[in-house]
Amino acid sequence: MRRYFKFIIPVAILGVLGSFLYKPYHRWAREHVNYITATDDHPPGCTSCHLYLKRTGVISKIVNASYYSPFNLAVSNDGRDLYVVAEEGNALLVVDTEKQRVTHKVEVGNRPHSVILSKGGETAYISNQWSDNVSVVDLATFKVTDTLKTGGGPAGLALSTDGKYLYTANSFSSNLSVIDLSTGTERKRLTAGNNPAGMQINADGSLIFVTSRRTLSAPFGDTIRCEVTIVNDNKQRVVERRDIKSAYMMENIAFTPSGDLAIMTLVRPKNNVPTIQVERGWMMTNGIGIIELKPSGRTVQLLLDEPNAYYADPFDIAITPDGKRAFVSHAGVDCISVIDIEAIRKLIAESTDRALDTFSNHLGISSRFVLKRIPTGANPKGIALSPDGKVLYVAEHLEDRIGVISTERLETIGSIHLGGSGRITVARRGRRLLNNAGHTFQNQYSCYTCHPDAHEDGLVYNMASKDMGRNITNTQSLRNIGDTPPYKWNGKNQTVYKQDGMRFSTVLTRTEAFSYKELDALTAYIMTGIPNPPNLQYNPNGEMTEAQERGKAIFERTHDFKGYEIPVVNRCVTCHPAPYYTNKQMADVGTLALSDDTILFDTPHLNNIFASPPYLHDGRAATLEEIWTLFGKTEQHGSVNDLTKIQLNDLVEYLKSLRDVEYEPKPSQVQKASFSH
Amino acid sequence: MVSCKSKSVKNGMIIVTEAPRNTQTPDFINGESRRYFPGLRISAFKPGKPSSLTVLTEKFYSASTPKISYDGRYMLFAAQQVKNELWQIWEMNLDNLKCRKITSVEGNCTDPDYLPGSRLVFSKLTVNDTVKTAHCLYTCNSDGSDLRQITFSPQTCFATTVLKDGRLLTVNRQIVPNEGDPIFVVMRPDGTKADLFYRGAAGNNLISSAHETSDGKIVFTESEKGNRQPGNLVSISYNRPLHSRINLGSETGVDFYNVLPLRPDNYLVSCRKTDSERFALYEFDPVKKSLGQEVLSDPDYDILDAVLVEKCEKPKKLPSEVDHQVKTGLLLCQDINFINEQMTDNFANAGKSLKIEVLGTDTTYGVVQVEEDGSFYLKVMADIPFRIRTLDEDGKVVNGPCSWLWLRPNERRGCIGCHEDPELAPENRVSLAIKNPPVIIPVHITEVKEKIVELE
């Protein structure tokens, strides 16, 4: 009996203590979570923040994992091997298609993008988008035999007909490198469209077509245009720049074997239309562009969407050797569209120009040429056909897997696991959510659509709000924003939880909001996992050029060139201190437009700012210079009117050199000074 | 609480509505025939055991239109407890068959369904100057509280289904100024974004509600050219409903009344082979388009409305932009002179419209000049029905009026033009109209004092 009391009394005491403590603890926990998430309904758990948002340390190593993330691929001439670019694995994976496993792993550069094989199949060329070079791999020894310097951000690749030259689409520097393979050096640099990525040589080898992702610079309200750059292979000159209207994100292009058509993937955004509904394609539509390769040939756009179903983020296209069918990967909805090319030819042939113009917005037109939709694993990107055209291989980017599809049966017949981590971490789930359109109404677009590569799409949108013509806003990058709240152009959302919570679903996605688990995953990805590429173009190793040093001095100056002290609030470093070059405060920099509902705007961070035109909250400044030459006259956005043009150039050169924190040795002393004022 | 027989309805059972006499002419205006019909009853049976048929609504004078909750444990239905009483919405606990009354409202109620979340939707006969006499859609909490009307036009709405995407699909028929053909209209559960979903050939009659299958189809029954018989079993694609109609039963020669899709290759259909027979329940193979075995029949009753008792995935719970502190909604049209490629010569050759007139049920709300690009931008008082017709420079009617519209408080809505193909996405351009504040409708109102909502 005594033993019983000895047990029961402490338990009772603990119970009473617990009941006293529970309420205040629960209240504290509720307040704490409300504060941290800036919402009032997030479940009061600990793991969301204290586990999954860890970026460094032991906990981070435990909760996170490494993945290959297959991006593009090529098939050997005999069909026996696949060469898979592992974007996050920084490797080329060689896959035996019969044994269905990885046989070799070749380490290449940083963030490889594309792979192309030499005509005889002895050599593979891999573009390393974050290294600004191309790895040359001997496919007999599986060793990197050479590294070829390119322009900024090499993406798509093409070989000249004679095999002597390699073309790279330099997505960051918006140009093309022509590399002499006999010397390994760049022979020419050709200007391309904005953010070129896809590249293909045509059927007779005379021309190379390069597709761009971002639109050409234009003020809000103008018709957006995206360039297809056409290069003569023989002369290595740009022979035509064709503007594709009302489209962008032209990721890839393919030619029919007969050479009569070039077909590219594209997205048709509705950024000039107020964001008031998603129904009926009022935010984004997705499709293909077709260029008739004949004199006076037309350029046509056809949607792959349907009235109540959208196929977001079309990425790659492959055409069967017999020219009858095309396959398009839709990264946003995990599927492949199968297209009847003959039906497209017929449609174009029998339609007037006016009808074709209407078809570019017609959500029902796909029923005339789409044969089937084949589901795939997460985020299908590059696709490639076997030499006989009977098998389609799909790089399932966020599945670490290659999907295998029978082009005769039009169904998946297998998959090849690449051996990456089999564990799907919370952040990886978040990345899948960001890349999947399942959380917008009828799958019309994903976060990726406006934030490709978790960056920004360069477009300015009419976000509506009180009235429809109001709040013209520039898409912001999602890279490395974990430490730079608040969010939204007017800084109204203190956390990512709030930014992507209920308001997001009410005004943008217009469908069911993310569950708390999904929100946690998305937040984990955004807060921990999205770095900027290294700024190899303007600041490859931290050593600044003379112009950049001069620009830095201007950026950090306390007095103007007339000797007057610049008020602290108007110094660059006050609002833009290192390491993120934002003080995370709201500011009025004299850019308020009549259509703005807010006076103060969130101070953006400036890391890799060179890659984010247009500028200012409504994108009115097409270049960094224009921030001051056109829109800085009131001196509210820094003191600049005493600068000469060369000095302004220096300032801009410095701004272009700004790069991610992880590439910098330590935080600047200037930051401490700016906070102490 | 009203207690029925002390049994339960288990998962996998089928619940049907039975009608004591042949239903020939559905009347969508006042809901006669299978709606509000005397002596209707709801029964349940085990598949394969028709003899197990048990009446669930013995205590009611008449009951119909059952719908099962997403957890498979409850059933909503419309019922009259006694003769001449108003029809109200009830819920039955399928575990113990106990019923509770959800609504106690003026006006007959019918066709309830569960919304994701804790609200319900149903049709209620409404009489007022706005809708005249029509069945409007209402939502309420699961206990009947917080009743909210969500449709506001002189059109009657019946037989509502909740789609997987979270929207409501309802049979809709214009009443004023003249009777229109029934069509399927889709809208969000707050009554916003109401839009045409399906329209059959002129004169066609929609008989049943729509049912969404697991393979992306919408199936229902429809009769042609105003004749009740035969009812066709029709399938359309959810992805492209306006241009995907397939008559599944054309080769069977059977008169269909309703359908319950169980699997992509197996439906249950209420049909009869000849006029003299009662409607009975049969299996139907939509792949082979062939009628299968009889599942349930009753010599004294027509078998209608079959539903399967099972747990199923909840539709998406859509957010709402409605804010009742706001008194207006906004409407943008890109170009009133937009001519669809497929327009007939009459429309294509019509003169250019320079103005619009906004019409109410009995009055005009005013004339508005459109912009040079044909666009207009209106701020319309919420929850009032209106139609728009276009006028030339002399005020003569060029086209219209269009179908009835309404805007919910704080709703923002866009359209391409007056003759838009419903399958067209808008041109990506800035309309001139939004460069100025919206025109308030009715035009005599110069200012609206309301809460200003920042949606973004």
mmCIF file of C-alpha atoms in Angstrom, chain A residues 2-116:
data_model
loop_
_atom_site.group_PDB
_atom_site.id
_atom_site.type_symbol
_atom_site.label_atom_id
_atom_site.label_comp_id
_atom_site.label_asym_id
_atom_site.label_seq_id
_atom_site.Cartn_x
_atom_site.Cartn_y
_atom_site.Cartn_z
ATOM 1 C CA ARG A 2 2.830 2.354 0.933
ATOM 2 C CA ARG A 3 4.525 1.509 -2.343
ATOM 3 C CA TYR A 4 1.312 2.447 -4.077
ATOM 4 C CA PHE A 5 1.185 5.814 -2.363
ATOM 5 C CA LYS A 6 4.876 6.366 -3.031
ATOM 6 C CA PHE A 7 4.094 6.035 -6.698
ATOM 7 C CA ILE A 8 0.771 7.798 -6.876
ATOM 8 C CA ILE A 9 1.689 10.897 -4.921
ATOM 9 C CA PRO A 10 4.617 11.998 -7.094
ATOM 10 C CA VAL A 11 2.551 11.318 -10.164
ATOM 11 C CA ALA A 12 -0.282 13.354 -8.745
ATOM 12 C CA ILE A 13 2.077 16.199 -7.908
ATOM 13 C CA LEU A 14 3.519 16.096 -11.379
ATOM 14 C CA GLY A 15 0.045 16.065 -12.821
ATOM 15 C CA VAL A 16 -0.988 19.103 -10.851
ATOM 16 C CA LEU A 17 2.213 20.926 -11.746
ATOM 17 C CA GLY A 18 1.766 19.967 -15.339
ATOM 18 C CA SER A 19 -1.765 21.246 -15.452
ATOM 19 C CA PHE A 20 -0.633 24.535 -13.997
ATOM 20 C CA LEU A 21 2.185 24.825 -16.479
ATOM 21 C CA TYR A 22 0.374 23.524 -19.542
ATOM 22 C CA LYS A 23 -1.835 26.528 -20.126
ATOM 23 C CA PRO A 24 0.870 29.165 -19.896
ATOM 24 C CA TYR A 25 3.225 26.978 -21.921
ATOM 25 C CA HIS A 26 0.641 26.439 -24.565
ATOM 26 C CA ARG A 27 -0.089 30.146 -24.643
ATOM 27 C CA TRP A 28 3.589 30.911 -24.990
ATOM 28 C CA ALA A 29 4.010 28.310 -27.708
ATOM 29 C CA ARG A 30 1.008 29.712 -29.587
ATOM 30 C CA GLU A 31 2.370 33.249 -29.368
ATOM 31 C CA HIS A 32 5.822 32.093 -30.346
ATOM 32 C CA VAL A 33 4.602 30.239 -33.433
ATOM 33 C CA ASN A 34 2.321 33.133 -34.369
ATOM 34 C CA TYR A 35 5.258 35.492 -34.197
ATOM 35 C CA ILE A 36 7.648 33.240 -36.091
ATOM 36 C CA THR A 37 5.179 32.430 -38.863
ATOM 37 C CA ALA A 38 3.311 35.763 -38.839
ATOM 38 C CA THR A 39 0.090 33.777 -38.972
ATOM 39 C CA ASP A 40 -2.310 32.757 -36.252
ATOM 40 C CA ASP A 41 -3.234 29.259 -37.282
ATOM 41 C CA HIS A 42 -0.017 27.346 -37.893
ATOM 42 C CA PRO A 43 0.104 24.241 -35.657
ATOM 43 C CA PRO A 44 2.430 24.863 -32.704
ATOM 44 C CA GLY A 45 5.014 22.224 -33.536
ATOM 45 C CA CYS A 46 8.759 22.644 -33.144
ATOM 46 C CA THR A 47 10.165 20.700 -36.053
ATOM 47 C CA SER A 48 8.980 23.024 -38.804
ATOM 48 C CA CYS A 49 11.459 25.724 -37.837
ATOM 49 C CA HIS A 50 13.954 24.111 -35.513
ATOM 50 C CA LEU A 51 14.651 21.148 -37.701
ATOM 51 C CA TYR A 52 13.781 21.774 -41.289
ATOM 52 C CA LEU A 53 14.985 25.339 -41.602
ATOM 53 C CA LYS A 54 18.510 24.520 -40.506
ATOM 54 C CA ARG A 55 20.968 25.349 -43.226
ATOM 55 C CA THR A 56 24.192 24.318 -41.604
ATOM 56 C CA GLY A 57 25.381 22.031 -38.863
ATOM 57 C CA VAL A 58 24.686 18.503 -37.820
ATOM 58 C CA ILE A 59 20.921 18.839 -37.866
ATOM 59 C CA SER A 60 20.998 20.135 -41.416
ATOM 60 C CA LYS A 61 23.138 17.190 -42.488
ATOM 61 C CA ILE A 62 20.694 14.788 -40.893
ATOM 62 C CA VAL A 63 17.458 16.238 -42.234
ATOM 63 C CA ASN A 64 18.704 17.014 -45.729
ATOM 64 C CA ALA A 65 20.039 14.786 -48.466
ATOM 65 C CA SER A 66 21.884 15.007 -51.759
ATOM 66 C CA TYR A 67 20.233 14.327 -55.056
ATOM 67 C CA TYR A 68 21.292 13.931 -58.654
ATOM 68 C CA SER A 69 18.342 15.775 -60.194
ATOM 69 C CA PRO A 70 18.642 14.549 -63.803
ATOM 70 C CA PHE A 71 18.069 17.476 -66.137
ATOM 71 C CA ASN A 72 18.874 16.578 -69.726
ATOM 72 C CA LEU A 73 20.049 13.476 -71.483
ATOM 73 C CA ALA A 74 21.335 12.028 -74.721
ATOM 74 C CA VAL A 75 21.147 8.543 -76.179
ATOM 75 C CA SER A 76 24.110 6.755 -77.729
ATOM 76 C CA ASN A 77 23.962 5.996 -81.454
ATOM 77 C CA ASP A 78 23.327 2.308 -80.772
ATOM 78 C CA GLY A 79 20.751 3.067 -78.102
ATOM 79 C CA ARG A 80 22.604 1.086 -75.474
ATOM 80 C CA ASP A 81 23.608 3.948 -73.275
ATOM 81 C CA LEU A 82 22.047 7.059 -71.873
ATOM 82 C CA TYR A 83 24.135 10.022 -70.888
ATOM 83 C CA VAL A 84 22.318 11.826 -68.140
ATOM 84 C CA VAL A 85 23.215 15.255 -66.857
ATOM 85 C CA ALA A 86 22.889 15.216 -63.075
ATOM 86 C CA GLU A 87 22.290 18.875 -62.369
ATOM 87 C CA GLU A 88 22.782 18.770 -58.619
ATOM 88 C CA GLY A 89 25.181 15.881 -58.711
ATOM 89 C CA ASN A 90 27.573 17.874 -60.912
ATOM 90 C CA ALA A 91 28.083 14.744 -62.917
ATOM 91 C CA LEU A 92 27.418 12.929 -66.127
ATOM 92 C CA LEU A 93 25.818 9.568 -65.386
ATOM 93 C CA VAL A 94 26.221 6.806 -67.910
ATOM 94 C CA VAL A 95 23.257 4.454 -67.870
ATOM 95 C CA ASP A 96 23.103 1.049 -69.500
ATOM 96 C CA THR A 97 19.621 0.858 -71.017
ATOM 97 C CA GLU A 98 19.540 -2.926 -71.023
ATOM 98 C CA LYS A 99 20.821 -3.444 -67.517
ATOM 99 C CA GLN A 100 18.862 -0.383 -66.475
ATOM 100 C CA ARG A 101 21.484 0.951 -64.119
ATOM 101 C CA VAL A 102 24.214 3.537 -63.849
ATOM 102 C CA THR A 103 27.548 2.154 -64.976
ATOM 103 C CA HIS A 104 29.745 5.236 -64.755
ATOM 104 C CA LYS A 105 29.718 8.580 -63.068
ATOM 105 C CA VAL A 106 31.891 11.322 -64.480
ATOM 106 C CA GLU A 107 32.361 14.440 -62.421
ATOM 107 C CA VAL A 108 31.977 17.553 -64.499
ATOM 108 C CA GLY A 109 31.555 21.235 -63.664
ATOM 109 C CA ASN A 110 29.101 23.138 -61.553
ATOM 110 C CA ARG A 111 25.407 22.672 -62.346
ATOM 111 C CA PRO A 112 25.648 20.899 -65.664
ATOM 112 C CA HIS A 113 22.774 21.691 -67.999
ATOM 113 C CA SER A 114 22.924 19.864 -71.342
ATOM 114 C CA VAL A 115 24.793 17.083 -73.048
ATOM 115 C CA ILE A 116 25.480 16.486 -76.710
#
